[in-house]
Amino acid sequence: MNPVISYTQYPIILAPMLGVVTPEMVAAVAEAGGLGSLPLGGLSVEASRKLIRKTRQLTSKTFAVNFFANTAPDVEKNKEATGQMLLFIQNILKKKNWAENTGFCYQFYPYQDLIDLIIEEDIRFVSFTFGVPDDECIQKLKSNGIILTGTATSVSEAVMLEKSGVDTVVAQGIEAGGHRGTFLPGALPQTGLFALVPQIADAVKIPVIASGGICDQRTMQAAFNLGAGAVQIGSYFINAEESLATDVYRNLLKRATDTATQLTRSYTGRWARGIRNNFMELIENSQLPIPDYPIQNLLTTKMRELAKQHGDAGFMNFWAGQNARYAPAKPTEAIINELIVIYKTIHAAE
Ligand SMILES: Cc1cc2nc3c(=O)[nH]c(=O)nc-3n(C[C@H](O)[C@H](O)[C@H](O)COP(=O)(O)O)c2cc1C
């Protein structure tokens, strides 16, 4: 039995998208019969509890929560790069006349802190990215009957996740918007979904969830044909009425072309796909070393907030996948229902 449909009617997952997905979106997808994913990556236990409870108030159906399974960065090793980057960003703010002290306050909420909360709140489905949680966490979640999904950007990562005991694996293609889930050292895997899904499906026994560029009948059908047991869709939901996306973000999505996005470490220190803008270019040209995630994320937070206040699209991150232009401006309920109709059409033809 495909674990995704053991709790939901349809193997369609609203991707967790930190900064975009709201409890309202998760609930709308759950109510329609899909699996909504509530993003909790990098959040405190208290903030996570509030989001889970808010979602619970909106639906009695099963939904997933998602966290970042990365470990804390070596702050000492990043000290010099952090100092240089802080000066660089402060200079940008000065030039912009955004007279604010960016400061830099290091904080890190380890995923381990979320495990008890997830169990207490009776969550049935957990997905994660950026790593493999430690054995103790995996065992604790599994012994409470929770279904686990890890994120892989290569066959080796998928195999490692399967060995760790997860129930399903997300195959995240290079098209995908947002952060790469990559966690093994070495060159960044850049495999497209067309090549990644069949190779992961051949290498593991657990069901594969295809993620990256899925937005219509053609792309969904391709994902299932390639061997996926479910699809996880992100960018297509960014423009949903209930999403946290700003008007600037929504307008950029509308104008996005096939080549509008690029992979960058500029905003957070981890590779992520977003709509290319000034800050990405400035960082590239500076050739400065970029501190590791999430130090760079913290360093750019104030700048992004100020850019948002001033409506300056050059200095905020707009995570988006290569098919983001298709994202419809509709209520989440309408978007998921259309995707379900597509799924039924594909299924009926099988
Ligand atoms: C705005 C945005 C935020 C994202 N945040 C997360 C996240 O919090 N956790 C996660 O596992 N994946 C995150 N992702 C990646 C998605 O889970 C998914 O892999 C991706 O959206 C699929 O590609 P698509 O955007 O082309 O559909 C994010 C993607 C986007 C576009």
Short mmCIF file of C-alpha atoms and ligand atoms in Angstrom, two decimals, residues 15-18 20 39-41 66-68 127-129 151 170 172 175-179 211-214 232-236 238 249 273 319-323, ligand 1:
data_model
loop_
_atom_site.label_atom_id
_atom_site.label_comp_id
_atom_site.label_asym_id
_atom_site.label_seq_id
_atom_site.Cartn_x
_atom_site.Cartn_y
_atom_site.Cartn_z
CA ALA A 15 4.83 20.80 -0.96
CA PRO A 16 5.94 22.31 2.31
CA MET A 17 7.04 25.86 1.41
CA LEU A 18 8.35 27.90 4.30
CA VAL A 20 4.53 30.64 1.47
CA PRO A 39 6.40 23.81 6.86
CA LEU A 40 8.13 24.02 10.25
CA GLY A 41 11.76 24.11 9.04
CA ASN A 66 7.97 19.18 7.45
CA PHE A 67 11.27 20.05 9.11
CA PHE A 68 14.88 20.72 8.18
CA SER A 127 8.61 14.90 5.78
CA PHE A 128 12.05 16.40 6.03
CA THR A 129 14.80 17.82 3.87
CA THR A 151 14.14 14.26 0.40
CA VAL A 170 10.87 12.58 -2.43
CA GLN A 172 13.59 16.41 -6.01
CA GLU A 175 13.59 22.09 -11.79
CA ALA A 176 12.27 22.41 -8.26
CA GLY A 177 11.77 25.79 -6.63
CA GLY A 178 13.26 26.58 -3.24
CA HIS A 179 16.15 24.88 -1.49
CA SER A 211 8.89 16.81 -7.05
CA GLY A 212 9.96 19.56 -9.44
CA GLY A 213 8.13 21.30 -12.27
CA ILE A 214 4.82 19.44 -11.90
CA GLN A 232 4.71 16.81 -4.51
CA ILE A 233 3.83 20.17 -6.01
CA GLY A 234 5.25 23.49 -4.83
CA SER A 235 5.49 26.49 -7.16
CA TYR A 236 2.08 25.83 -8.67
CA ILE A 238 2.61 29.97 -4.63
CA TYR A 249 6.30 37.99 -5.75
CA ARG A 273 16.20 28.03 -6.92
CA TRP A 319 11.91 31.01 -4.54
CA ALA A 320 10.33 29.51 -7.64
CA GLY A 321 10.72 26.47 -9.88
CA GLN A 322 11.33 26.37 -13.62
CA ASN A 323 7.58 26.01 -14.31
C1 LIG B 1 8.82 28.94 -1.95
C2 LIG B 1 9.32 27.55 -1.69
C3 LIG B 1 9.62 27.16 -0.39
C4 LIG B 1 10.02 25.85 -0.13
N1 LIG B 1 10.21 25.46 1.16
C5 LIG B 1 10.43 24.14 1.44
C6 LIG B 1 10.41 23.69 2.79
O1 LIG B 1 10.16 24.44 3.75
N2 LIG B 1 10.65 22.35 3.00
C7 LIG B 1 10.87 21.46 1.96
O2 LIG B 1 11.06 20.28 2.21
N3 LIG B 1 10.87 21.89 0.68
C8 LIG B 1 10.64 23.19 0.41
N4 LIG B 1 10.57 23.61 -0.90
C9 LIG B 1 10.76 22.62 -1.99
C10 LIG B 1 9.45 21.88 -2.28
O3 LIG B 1 9.21 20.94 -1.27
C11 LIG B 1 9.45 21.13 -3.62
O4 LIG B 1 10.53 20.25 -3.70
C12 LIG B 1 9.47 22.05 -4.83
O5 LIG B 1 8.62 23.14 -4.65
C13 LIG B 1 9.05 21.25 -6.06
O6 LIG B 1 9.27 21.96 -7.24
P1 LIG B 1 8.18 22.95 -7.90
O7 LIG B 1 8.31 24.20 -7.08
O8 LIG B 1 8.66 23.09 -9.28
O9 LIG B 1 6.84 22.29 -7.76
C14 LIG B 1 10.18 24.92 -1.19
C15 LIG B 1 9.90 25.33 -2.51
C16 LIG B 1 9.45 26.62 -2.76
C17 LIG B 1 9.11 27.01 -4.17
#
